[in-house]
Amino acid sequence: MSETSGSDRSDPPSSTGGDRSAAAEPESLRPTAACNATDRAGQYDSAGSAAARASESSRGRSRWLAGVAPIPVATTQIAAQPPGSRRIRSRWLARAAPIALATTRIVAQPPEPGPVRRRSLAGVAPILLTAAWVAAQIMYPLAHGAARDRITVGVVLLSTATALTHAAGTRGIRYAAGLLTIVSGLGLLAEILGTATGFPFGCYDYADGRIGPALAGVPLLVPLAWTGGLYPVWVVAGLLTRRRAVRVGLTAVGAVGWDLFLDPQMVADGQWTWCASAPGLPGIAQIPYTNYLGWFAVALVMAGLLSLLEQVSPRPAGMPGVPVAVFLWTWLGSVLAHAAFLGLPYSAWYGGVGLGILGIPLLLAGIRRGHGGVVWQSGRPAWHDVSRAAEP
């Protein structure tokens, strides 16, 4: 009795015949095997034996199952094998093991280093552009005439490129495109409206052909200057406060502070002239008060739209060192240039105080390593997630 039982367990049932194999065969495979057997049965004469046809049918079914459906065959054999069998189980595992090993190799494969190199290059570009922009700023007081006009064009293009590359590298291409659309787009509309009607800045006109082509009397370089100048102010304002409304207001104040440098410098160079009769600040009376009110209003709208843009933009993925450096150079470098090289001491004071509203808290934050909402890491200010953590 024990010998018979052992023999039954050691010999697996054949897939080519036997009641057990037929019973274990899947229902979906039986008609196909039967059709193959019927087709091949025509090769025999009518006097052929039924045993020959049955043998051919079994061989055809085995070849079809082995070539087309190895996994169902393995499943059929396992289902037909008694629970104590090990040989069929080892065959199935031998077929399944390479798939599992291949899957393990794919999952364990380390990521390619390509994106890391691209991110590092994206971080270097704003730094190089900033260095070139500073060099052009240094050359400006030393040049005159057409050479100064070319330097003016270079300064504006470099500042805009610095702002856009930094914005794209830290928050993505879509954010940079939105920044350019909002600031330069609104800047162009405000300038066209201002030169045509005198609102919101006052009556003024640009010089013809000195800094490139113009649209409706406004040089196309001017709206780009809005982006290059406002972006550092926007970033610094975001470092100083978590509240969106306060950040928008600080950005507008900083924009006016920047224009207290820009307008006297460009008017002295003849890039535009004022025809308004409204009074101005002492020492720069040729620029009316309405100009600064217009700057505040336009920058307020721009900053409000930028705040909305950040609600749908990715979180910053880098440090704000580049726009902070641009802001500090614009503030402190302009004070030095206006007072010592350009003969504009009044605008040096006015602009120094205007941008100092943001610049002084920023410097104090650096000294104290944590002031006005700035978080410092390794001696550098880190991003505030103003778009998601800001209070209303």
mmCIF file of C-alpha atoms in Angstrom:
data_model
loop_
_atom_site.group_PDB
_atom_site.id
_atom_site.type_symbol
_atom_site.label_atom_id
_atom_site.label_comp_id
_atom_site.label_asym_id
_atom_site.label_seq_id
_atom_site.Cartn_x
_atom_site.Cartn_y
_atom_site.Cartn_z
ATOM 1 C CA MET A 1 0.000 0.000 0.000
ATOM 2 C CA SER A 2 2.812 2.421 0.860
ATOM 3 C CA GLU A 3 4.744 1.567 -2.327
ATOM 4 C CA THR A 4 1.758 2.301 -4.500
ATOM 5 C CA SER A 5 1.175 5.620 -2.787
ATOM 6 C CA GLY A 6 4.829 6.629 -3.173
ATOM 7 C CA SER A 7 4.815 5.740 -6.849
ATOM 8 C CA ASP A 8 1.770 7.864 -7.445
ATOM 9 C CA ARG A 9 3.394 10.882 -5.803
ATOM 10 C CA SER A 10 6.752 10.600 -7.538
ATOM 11 C CA ASP A 11 5.442 10.303 -11.100
ATOM 12 C CA PRO A 12 3.706 13.440 -12.311
ATOM 13 C CA PRO A 13 0.724 12.996 -14.573
ATOM 14 C CA SER A 14 1.445 13.360 -18.257
ATOM 15 C CA SER A 15 -0.072 16.286 -20.133
ATOM 16 C CA THR A 16 -0.406 14.093 -23.214
ATOM 17 C CA GLY A 17 -3.082 11.757 -21.966
ATOM 18 C CA GLY A 18 -4.931 10.311 -19.032
ATOM 19 C CA ASP A 19 -8.154 11.203 -17.320
ATOM 20 C CA ARG A 20 -6.466 13.394 -14.745
ATOM 21 C CA SER A 21 -4.755 15.579 -17.367
ATOM 22 C CA ALA A 22 -7.962 15.973 -19.308
ATOM 23 C CA ALA A 23 -9.861 16.932 -16.202
ATOM 24 C CA ALA A 24 -7.249 19.511 -15.196
ATOM 25 C CA GLU A 25 -7.053 21.065 -18.632
ATOM 26 C CA PRO A 26 -8.695 24.533 -18.823
ATOM 27 C CA GLU A 27 -12.058 24.621 -20.552
ATOM 28 C CA SER A 28 -10.918 27.423 -22.920
ATOM 29 C CA LEU A 29 -8.135 25.217 -24.313
ATOM 30 C CA ARG A 30 -10.140 22.071 -25.080
ATOM 31 C CA PRO A 31 -11.960 23.266 -28.232
ATOM 32 C CA THR A 32 -8.732 24.520 -29.789
ATOM 33 C CA ALA A 33 -6.886 21.303 -29.129
ATOM 34 C CA ALA A 34 -9.821 19.324 -30.464
ATOM 35 C CA CYS A 35 -9.869 21.399 -33.647
ATOM 36 C CA ASN A 36 -6.157 20.810 -34.166
ATOM 37 C CA ALA A 37 -6.678 17.111 -33.698
ATOM 38 C CA THR A 38 -9.587 17.086 -36.159
ATOM 39 C CA ASP A 39 -7.539 18.891 -38.813
ATOM 40 C CA ARG A 40 -4.657 16.523 -38.481
ATOM 41 C CA ALA A 41 -6.969 13.508 -38.523
ATOM 42 C CA GLY A 42 -7.575 14.100 -42.239
ATOM 43 C CA GLN A 43 -4.019 12.944 -42.954
ATOM 44 C CA TYR A 44 -4.946 9.395 -42.082
ATOM 45 C CA ASP A 45 -7.009 7.148 -44.246
ATOM 46 C CA SER A 46 -10.456 6.073 -43.236
ATOM 47 C CA ALA A 47 -9.077 2.740 -42.096
ATOM 48 C CA GLY A 48 -6.721 4.413 -39.571
ATOM 49 C CA SER A 49 -7.088 3.347 -36.029
ATOM 50 C CA ALA A 50 -8.722 5.484 -33.391
ATOM 51 C CA ALA A 51 -5.635 5.029 -31.227
ATOM 52 C CA ALA A 52 -3.391 6.731 -33.835
ATOM 53 C CA ARG A 53 -5.723 9.699 -34.068
ATOM 54 C CA ALA A 54 -5.864 9.990 -30.289
ATOM 55 C CA SER A 55 -2.061 9.869 -30.057
ATOM 56 C CA GLU A 56 -1.677 12.573 -32.730
ATOM 57 C CA SER A 57 -4.271 14.706 -30.973
ATOM 58 C CA SER A 58 -2.344 14.462 -27.724
ATOM 59 C CA ARG A 59 0.965 15.375 -29.386
ATOM 60 C CA GLY A 60 -0.603 18.352 -31.194
ATOM 61 C CA ARG A 61 -2.158 19.603 -28.003
ATOM 62 C CA SER A 62 1.164 19.333 -26.150
ATOM 63 C CA ARG A 63 3.082 21.224 -28.841
ATOM 64 C CA TRP A 64 0.442 23.980 -28.962
ATOM 65 C CA LEU A 65 0.392 24.383 -25.211
ATOM 66 C CA ALA A 66 4.190 24.382 -24.934
ATOM 67 C CA GLY A 67 4.698 26.976 -27.694
ATOM 68 C CA VAL A 68 1.780 29.339 -27.163
ATOM 69 C CA ALA A 69 0.741 29.186 -23.542
ATOM 70 C CA PRO A 70 3.608 28.142 -21.251
ATOM 71 C CA ILE A 71 2.086 29.808 -18.220
ATOM 72 C CA PRO A 72 -1.351 28.081 -18.527
ATOM 73 C CA VAL A 73 0.472 24.756 -18.984
ATOM 74 C CA ALA A 74 2.434 25.323 -15.803
ATOM 75 C CA THR A 75 -0.760 26.273 -14.022
ATOM 76 C CA THR A 76 -2.505 23.169 -15.365
ATOM 77 C CA GLN A 77 0.312 20.931 -14.236
ATOM 78 C CA ILE A 78 0.343 22.451 -10.776
ATOM 79 C CA ALA A 79 -3.410 22.091 -10.477
ATOM 80 C CA ALA A 80 -3.230 18.459 -11.582
ATOM 81 C CA GLN A 81 -0.327 17.596 -9.297
ATOM 82 C CA PRO A 82 -1.024 16.226 -5.839
ATOM 83 C CA PRO A 83 -0.248 18.602 -2.960
ATOM 84 C CA GLY A 84 2.930 16.752 -2.051
ATOM 85 C CA SER A 85 4.635 17.210 -5.419
ATOM 86 C CA ARG A 86 7.820 19.256 -5.565
ATOM 87 C CA ARG A 87 9.064 18.686 -9.095
ATOM 88 C CA ILE A 88 6.298 20.584 -10.878
ATOM 89 C CA ARG A 89 6.446 23.366 -8.302
ATOM 90 C CA SER A 90 10.177 23.772 -8.931
ATOM 91 C CA ARG A 91 9.547 23.981 -12.684
ATOM 92 C CA TRP A 92 7.022 26.781 -12.172
ATOM 93 C CA LEU A 93 9.370 28.665 -9.853
ATOM 94 C CA ALA A 94 12.192 28.299 -12.371
ATOM 95 C CA ARG A 95 10.014 30.095 -14.924
ATOM 96 C CA ALA A 96 8.770 32.780 -12.525
ATOM 97 C CA ALA A 97 12.126 33.580 -10.881
ATOM 98 C CA PRO A 98 13.706 35.416 -13.866
ATOM 99 C CA ILE A 99 10.682 37.734 -14.049
ATOM 100 C CA ALA A 100 10.949 38.574 -10.354
ATOM 101 C CA LEU A 101 14.703 39.143 -10.614
ATOM 102 C CA ALA A 102 14.305 41.398 -13.650
ATOM 103 C CA THR A 103 11.656 43.422 -11.829
ATOM 104 C CA THR A 104 13.950 43.776 -8.824
ATOM 105 C CA ARG A 105 16.792 45.030 -11.010
ATOM 106 C CA ILE A 106 14.558 47.641 -12.651
ATOM 107 C CA VAL A 107 13.268 48.963 -9.325
ATOM 108 C CA ALA A 108 16.718 49.065 -7.739
ATOM 109 C CA GLN A 109 18.341 50.897 -10.657
ATOM 110 C CA PRO A 110 19.617 54.339 -9.469
ATOM 111 C CA PRO A 111 18.307 57.505 -11.166
ATOM 112 C CA GLU A 112 20.305 59.139 -13.912
ATOM 113 C CA PRO A 113 22.310 62.236 -12.930
ATOM 114 C CA GLY A 114 21.119 64.316 -15.914
ATOM 115 C CA PRO A 115 18.434 66.436 -14.161
ATOM 116 C CA VAL A 116 20.869 67.304 -11.363
ATOM 117 C CA ARG A 117 23.306 68.787 -13.871
ATOM 118 C CA ARG A 118 20.525 70.786 -15.504
ATOM 119 C CA ARG A 119 19.446 72.204 -12.154
ATOM 120 C CA SER A 120 23.004 73.226 -11.304
ATOM 121 C CA LEU A 121 23.389 75.021 -14.641
ATOM 122 C CA ALA A 122 20.068 76.791 -14.082
ATOM 123 C CA GLY A 123 21.400 78.019 -10.743
ATOM 124 C CA VAL A 124 24.665 79.323 -12.220
ATOM 125 C CA ALA A 125 23.072 81.333 -15.052
ATOM 126 C CA PRO A 126 21.465 84.034 -12.838
ATOM 127 C CA ILE A 127 24.756 84.479 -10.977
ATOM 128 C CA LEU A 128 26.698 85.031 -14.196
ATOM 129 C CA LEU A 129 24.050 87.428 -15.489
ATOM 130 C CA THR A 130 24.154 89.351 -12.220
ATOM 131 C CA ALA A 131 27.924 89.708 -12.465
ATOM 132 C CA ALA A 132 27.613 91.037 -16.026
ATOM 133 C CA TRP A 133 24.849 93.417 -14.928
ATOM 134 C CA VAL A 134 26.998 94.823 -12.116
ATOM 135 C CA ALA A 135 29.898 95.321 -14.535
ATOM 136 C CA ALA A 136 27.625 97.236 -16.916
ATOM 137 C CA GLN A 137 26.354 99.370 -14.034
ATOM 138 C CA ILE A 138 29.923 100.267 -13.105
ATOM 139 C CA MET A 139 30.669 101.292 -16.695
ATOM 140 C CA TYR A 140 27.606 103.545 -16.969
ATOM 141 C CA PRO A 141 29.012 106.656 -15.200
ATOM 142 C CA LEU A 142 32.227 106.343 -17.200
ATOM 143 C CA ALA A 143 30.529 106.423 -20.630
ATOM 144 C CA HIS A 144 28.888 109.251 -22.573
ATOM 145 C CA GLY A 145 26.706 109.755 -25.638
ATOM 146 C CA ALA A 146 25.922 106.722 -27.792
ATOM 147 C CA ALA A 147 28.147 104.490 -25.667
ATOM 148 C CA ARG A 148 26.045 105.272 -22.612
ATOM 149 C CA ASP A 149 22.874 104.488 -24.560
ATOM 150 C CA ARG A 150 24.267 101.077 -25.479
ATOM 151 C CA ILE A 151 25.195 100.447 -21.860
ATOM 152 C CA THR A 152 21.667 101.442 -20.833
ATOM 153 C CA VAL A 153 20.248 98.849 -23.218
ATOM 154 C CA GLY A 154 22.649 96.232 -21.879
ATOM 155 C CA VAL A 155 21.797 97.012 -18.254
ATOM 156 C CA VAL A 156 18.071 96.616 -18.879
ATOM 157 C CA LEU A 157 18.435 93.390 -20.860
ATOM 158 C CA LEU A 158 20.764 91.859 -18.274
ATOM 159 C CA SER A 159 18.514 92.787 -15.357
ATOM 160 C CA THR A 160 15.483 91.313 -17.119
ATOM 161 C CA ALA A 161 17.355 88.135 -18.032
ATOM 162 C CA THR A 162 18.565 87.798 -14.441
ATOM 163 C CA ALA A 163 15.044 88.100 -13.078
ATOM 164 C CA LEU A 164 13.529 85.655 -15.563
ATOM 165 C CA THR A 165 16.235 82.998 -15.259
ATOM 166 C CA HIS A 166 16.072 83.109 -11.480
ATOM 167 C CA ALA A 167 12.274 82.937 -11.501
ATOM 168 C CA ALA A 168 12.337 80.025 -13.949
ATOM 169 C CA GLY A 169 15.037 78.181 -12.019
ATOM 170 C CA THR A 170 13.273 78.460 -8.671
ATOM 171 C CA ARG A 171 9.591 78.275 -9.607
ATOM 172 C CA GLY A 172 9.418 77.061 -13.199
ATOM 173 C CA ILE A 173 9.026 78.376 -16.725
ATOM 174 C CA ARG A 174 5.318 79.088 -16.312
ATOM 175 C CA TYR A 175 5.954 81.308 -13.315
ATOM 176 C CA ALA A 176 8.643 83.227 -15.207
ATOM 177 C CA ALA A 177 6.295 83.646 -18.177
ATOM 178 C CA GLY A 178 3.558 84.887 -15.854
ATOM 179 C CA LEU A 179 5.978 87.328 -14.241
ATOM 180 C CA LEU A 180 6.958 88.762 -17.624
ATOM 181 C CA THR A 181 3.353 88.959 -18.804
ATOM 182 C CA ILE A 182 2.085 90.702 -15.682
ATOM 183 C CA VAL A 183 4.889 93.183 -15.069
ATOM 184 C CA SER A 184 6.034 93.999 -18.597
ATOM 185 C CA GLY A 185 2.521 93.764 -20.015
ATOM 186 C CA LEU A 186 1.014 96.140 -17.479
ATOM 187 C CA GLY A 187 4.103 98.336 -17.660
ATOM 188 C CA LEU A 188 3.723 98.734 -21.416
ATOM 189 C CA LEU A 189 0.014 99.542 -21.128
ATOM 190 C CA ALA A 190 0.650 102.081 -18.366
ATOM 191 C CA GLU A 191 3.440 103.744 -20.353
ATOM 192 C CA ILE A 192 1.362 103.956 -23.536
ATOM 193 C CA LEU A 193 -1.545 105.409 -21.572
ATOM 194 C CA GLY A 194 0.781 107.800 -19.762
ATOM 195 C CA THR A 195 2.456 109.206 -22.866
ATOM 196 C CA ALA A 196 -0.888 109.534 -24.656
ATOM 197 C CA THR A 197 -3.023 111.037 -21.875
ATOM 198 C CA GLY A 198 -0.722 112.009 -19.008
ATOM 199 C CA PHE A 199 -2.399 109.470 -16.711
ATOM 200 C CA PRO A 200 -1.312 108.018 -14.311
ATOM 201 C CA PHE A 201 2.204 109.509 -14.193
ATOM 202 C CA GLY A 202 1.809 112.947 -15.722
ATOM 203 C CA CYS A 203 2.782 114.532 -19.028
ATOM 204 C CA TYR A 204 6.085 113.206 -20.437
ATOM 205 C CA ASP A 205 7.672 112.073 -23.709
ATOM 206 C CA TYR A 206 10.450 109.633 -24.587
ATOM 207 C CA ALA A 207 13.439 110.502 -26.765
ATOM 208 C CA ASP A 208 13.298 109.076 -30.283
ATOM 209 C CA GLY A 209 15.462 106.121 -31.254
ATOM 210 C CA ARG A 210 18.021 106.259 -28.468
ATOM 211 C CA ILE A 211 17.337 102.929 -26.764
ATOM 212 C CA GLY A 212 15.798 100.890 -29.529
ATOM 213 C CA PRO A 213 12.447 100.525 -31.309
ATOM 214 C CA ALA A 214 9.260 101.938 -29.819
ATOM 215 C CA LEU A 215 5.567 101.097 -29.796
ATOM 216 C CA ALA A 216 3.102 103.997 -29.627
ATOM 217 C CA GLY A 217 5.926 106.287 -28.565
ATOM 218 C CA VAL A 218 7.189 103.955 -25.802
ATOM 219 C CA PRO A 219 10.568 102.207 -26.271
ATOM 220 C CA LEU A 220 10.106 98.448 -25.994
ATOM 221 C CA LEU A 221 13.017 98.384 -23.583
ATOM 222 C CA VAL A 222 10.970 100.259 -20.967
ATOM 223 C CA PRO A 223 8.466 97.476 -20.086
ATOM 224 C CA LEU A 224 11.397 95.057 -19.776
ATOM 225 C CA ALA A 225 12.963 97.446 -17.281
ATOM 226 C CA TRP A 226 9.821 97.131 -15.173
ATOM 227 C CA THR A 227 10.369 93.371 -14.867
ATOM 228 C CA GLY A 228 14.079 93.629 -14.145
ATOM 229 C CA GLY A 229 13.560 96.274 -11.465
ATOM 230 C CA LEU A 230 10.381 95.070 -9.772
ATOM 231 C CA TYR A 231 11.279 91.389 -9.347
ATOM 232 C CA PRO A 232 14.050 91.942 -6.738
ATOM 233 C CA VAL A 233 11.759 94.270 -4.795
ATOM 234 C CA TRP A 234 8.992 91.658 -4.897
ATOM 235 C CA VAL A 235 11.298 88.924 -3.606
ATOM 236 C CA VAL A 236 12.717 91.069 -0.792
ATOM 237 C CA ALA A 237 9.229 92.135 0.274
ATOM 238 C CA GLY A 238 8.300 88.452 0.481
ATOM 239 C CA LEU A 239 11.270 87.799 2.739
ATOM 240 C CA LEU A 240 10.232 90.545 5.132
ATOM 241 C CA THR A 241 6.635 89.512 5.765
ATOM 242 C CA ARG A 242 4.289 86.553 5.565
ATOM 243 C CA ARG A 243 1.185 88.658 4.981
ATOM 244 C CA ARG A 244 0.189 88.969 1.349
ATOM 245 C CA ALA A 245 -1.404 92.407 1.719
ATOM 246 C CA VAL A 246 1.672 93.787 3.484
ATOM 247 C CA ARG A 247 3.937 92.275 0.859
ATOM 248 C CA VAL A 248 1.952 93.904 -1.931
ATOM 249 C CA GLY A 249 2.172 97.282 -0.175
ATOM 250 C CA LEU A 250 5.903 96.951 0.476
ATOM 251 C CA THR A 251 6.474 96.097 -3.177
ATOM 252 C CA ALA A 252 4.682 99.266 -4.269
ATOM 253 C CA VAL A 253 6.725 101.344 -1.811
ATOM 254 C CA GLY A 254 9.945 99.723 -3.014
ATOM 255 C CA ALA A 255 9.020 100.425 -6.638
ATOM 256 C CA VAL A 256 8.633 104.127 -5.820
ATOM 257 C CA GLY A 257 11.994 104.038 -4.031
ATOM 258 C CA TRP A 258 13.599 102.543 -7.135
ATOM 259 C CA ASP A 259 12.040 105.236 -9.336
ATOM 260 C CA LEU A 260 13.481 107.927 -7.070
ATOM 261 C CA PHE A 261 16.833 106.756 -8.449
ATOM 262 C CA LEU A 262 15.714 105.902 -11.971
ATOM 263 C CA ASP A 263 13.709 108.937 -13.011
ATOM 264 C CA PRO A 264 16.238 111.660 -12.070
ATOM 265 C CA GLN A 265 19.029 109.644 -13.701
ATOM 266 C CA MET A 266 17.179 109.103 -16.992
ATOM 267 C CA VAL A 267 15.869 112.681 -17.116
ATOM 268 C CA ALA A 268 19.402 113.993 -16.581
ATOM 269 C CA ASP A 269 20.553 111.756 -19.443
ATOM 270 C CA GLY A 270 17.747 112.999 -21.715
ATOM 271 C CA GLN A 271 15.970 109.653 -22.152
ATOM 272 C CA TRP A 272 12.621 111.356 -21.455
ATOM 273 C CA THR A 273 11.390 114.821 -20.550
ATOM 274 C CA TRP A 274 8.516 116.039 -18.389
ATOM 275 C CA CYS A 275 5.992 118.594 -19.560
ATOM 276 C CA ALA A 276 3.798 118.551 -16.457
ATOM 277 C CA SER A 277 3.366 121.762 -14.514
ATOM 278 C CA ALA A 278 2.825 120.011 -11.181
ATOM 279 C CA PRO A 279 5.521 120.613 -8.554
ATOM 280 C CA GLY A 280 8.101 118.013 -7.574
ATOM 281 C CA LEU A 281 10.465 117.194 -4.754
ATOM 282 C CA PRO A 282 13.119 119.781 -3.818
ATOM 283 C CA GLY A 283 16.228 119.308 -5.913
ATOM 284 C CA ILE A 284 14.393 117.279 -8.592
ATOM 285 C CA ALA A 285 11.428 119.600 -9.145
ATOM 286 C CA GLN A 286 11.264 118.767 -12.869
ATOM 287 C CA ILE A 287 9.683 115.419 -11.947
ATOM 288 C CA PRO A 288 6.117 115.958 -10.649
ATOM 289 C CA TYR A 289 4.616 114.329 -7.593
ATOM 290 C CA THR A 290 2.075 112.633 -9.823
ATOM 291 C CA ASN A 291 4.846 110.435 -11.209
ATOM 292 C CA TYR A 292 5.438 108.776 -7.849
ATOM 293 C CA LEU A 293 1.726 108.383 -7.207
ATOM 294 C CA GLY A 294 1.367 106.718 -10.598
ATOM 295 C CA TRP A 295 4.274 104.393 -9.866
ATOM 296 C CA PHE A 296 2.745 103.398 -6.550
ATOM 297 C CA ALA A 297 -0.639 102.644 -8.144
ATOM 298 C CA VAL A 298 0.755 100.650 -11.078
ATOM 299 C CA ALA A 299 3.160 98.678 -8.875
ATOM 300 C CA LEU A 300 0.325 97.950 -6.446
ATOM 301 C CA VAL A 301 -1.698 96.336 -9.240
ATOM 302 C CA MET A 302 1.328 94.386 -10.467
ATOM 303 C CA ALA A 303 2.115 93.076 -6.992
ATOM 304 C CA GLY A 304 -1.499 92.069 -6.438
ATOM 305 C CA LEU A 305 -1.480 90.020 -9.636
ATOM 306 C CA LEU A 306 1.877 88.475 -8.737
ATOM 307 C CA SER A 307 0.389 87.409 -5.422
ATOM 308 C CA LEU A 308 -2.390 85.631 -7.299
ATOM 309 C CA LEU A 309 0.164 84.057 -9.630
ATOM 310 C CA GLU A 310 2.014 82.538 -6.702
ATOM 311 C CA GLN A 311 -1.163 80.838 -5.516
ATOM 312 C CA VAL A 312 -1.074 78.580 -8.578
ATOM 313 C CA SER A 313 2.716 78.260 -8.920
ATOM 314 C CA PRO A 314 5.104 75.681 -7.439
ATOM 315 C CA ARG A 315 6.865 76.425 -4.207
ATOM 316 C CA PRO A 316 10.312 78.016 -4.570
ATOM 317 C CA ALA A 317 13.032 75.409 -5.021
ATOM 318 C CA GLY A 318 16.078 77.607 -4.490
ATOM 319 C CA MET A 319 17.620 80.417 -2.518
ATOM 320 C CA PRO A 320 16.790 84.106 -3.147
ATOM 321 C CA GLY A 321 20.426 85.191 -3.054
ATOM 322 C CA VAL A 322 20.459 86.577 -6.608
ATOM 323 C CA PRO A 323 17.471 88.960 -6.326
ATOM 324 C CA VAL A 324 18.623 89.994 -2.851
ATOM 325 C CA ALA A 325 22.066 90.849 -4.245
ATOM 326 C CA VAL A 326 20.484 92.784 -7.125
ATOM 327 C CA PHE A 327 18.306 94.692 -4.673
ATOM 328 C CA LEU A 328 21.220 95.598 -2.394
ATOM 329 C CA TRP A 329 23.381 96.700 -5.322
ATOM 330 C CA THR A 330 20.552 98.808 -6.755
ATOM 331 C CA TRP A 331 20.035 100.453 -3.385
ATOM 332 C CA LEU A 332 23.569 101.009 -2.103
ATOM 333 C CA GLY A 333 25.284 101.212 -5.501
ATOM 334 C CA SER A 334 22.833 103.845 -6.726
ATOM 335 C CA VAL A 335 23.390 105.948 -3.605
ATOM 336 C CA LEU A 336 27.118 105.927 -4.312
ATOM 337 C CA ALA A 337 26.779 106.520 -8.064
ATOM 338 C CA HIS A 338 24.294 109.382 -7.756
ATOM 339 C CA ALA A 339 26.215 111.109 -4.991
ATOM 340 C CA ALA A 340 29.769 110.634 -6.261
ATOM 341 C CA PHE A 341 29.670 110.115 -10.052
ATOM 342 C CA LEU A 342 26.427 111.417 -11.582
ATOM 343 C CA GLY A 343 26.088 114.710 -9.703
ATOM 344 C CA LEU A 344 22.618 113.873 -8.361
ATOM 345 C CA PRO A 345 22.889 114.222 -4.574
ATOM 346 C CA TYR A 346 19.168 114.795 -3.998
ATOM 347 C CA SER A 347 18.110 111.616 -5.758
ATOM 348 C CA ALA A 348 20.824 109.784 -3.829
ATOM 349 C CA TRP A 349 19.090 110.805 -0.605
ATOM 350 C CA TYR A 350 15.535 110.270 -1.818
ATOM 351 C CA GLY A 351 16.231 106.896 -3.372
ATOM 352 C CA GLY A 352 18.337 105.802 -0.415
ATOM 353 C CA VAL A 353 15.458 106.492 1.949
ATOM 354 C CA GLY A 354 12.824 105.004 -0.374
ATOM 355 C CA LEU A 355 14.552 101.661 -0.925
ATOM 356 C CA GLY A 356 15.866 101.771 2.623
ATOM 357 C CA ILE A 357 12.328 101.082 3.850
ATOM 358 C CA LEU A 358 12.949 97.532 2.655
ATOM 359 C CA GLY A 359 16.737 97.499 2.663
ATOM 360 C CA ILE A 360 17.334 98.401 6.305
ATOM 361 C CA PRO A 361 15.091 95.620 7.708
ATOM 362 C CA LEU A 362 16.749 93.203 5.286
ATOM 363 C CA LEU A 363 20.223 94.113 6.548
ATOM 364 C CA LEU A 364 19.098 93.921 10.171
ATOM 365 C CA ALA A 365 17.652 90.504 9.454
ATOM 366 C CA GLY A 366 21.015 89.390 8.160
ATOM 367 C CA ILE A 367 22.804 90.692 11.226
ATOM 368 C CA ARG A 368 20.368 89.242 13.741
ATOM 369 C CA ARG A 369 19.767 86.022 11.777
ATOM 370 C CA GLY A 370 16.023 86.237 11.998
ATOM 371 C CA HIS A 371 13.978 89.402 11.797
ATOM 372 C CA GLY A 372 10.875 90.540 9.989
ATOM 373 C CA GLY A 373 9.938 87.045 8.877
ATOM 374 C CA VAL A 374 13.277 86.165 7.278
ATOM 375 C CA VAL A 375 14.567 82.674 8.021
ATOM 376 C CA TRP A 376 18.348 82.346 7.795
ATOM 377 C CA GLN A 377 20.153 79.133 6.955
ATOM 378 C CA SER A 378 23.936 78.958 6.691
ATOM 379 C CA GLY A 379 24.161 82.738 6.682
ATOM 380 C CA ARG A 380 21.702 83.189 3.797
ATOM 381 C CA PRO A 381 17.987 84.021 3.799
ATOM 382 C CA ALA A 382 15.666 81.151 2.917
ATOM 383 C CA TRP A 383 12.365 81.371 1.084
ATOM 384 C CA HIS A 384 9.143 82.069 2.852
ATOM 385 C CA ASP A 385 6.267 80.186 1.278
ATOM 386 C CA VAL A 386 4.228 83.371 1.125
ATOM 387 C CA SER A 387 1.820 81.933 -1.431
ATOM 388 C CA ARG A 388 0.609 79.180 0.899
ATOM 389 C CA ALA A 389 1.559 80.216 4.422
ATOM 390 C CA ALA A 390 0.682 83.890 4.208
ATOM 391 C CA GLU A 391 -2.035 85.335 6.333
ATOM 392 C CA PRO A 392 -4.872 87.227 4.657
#
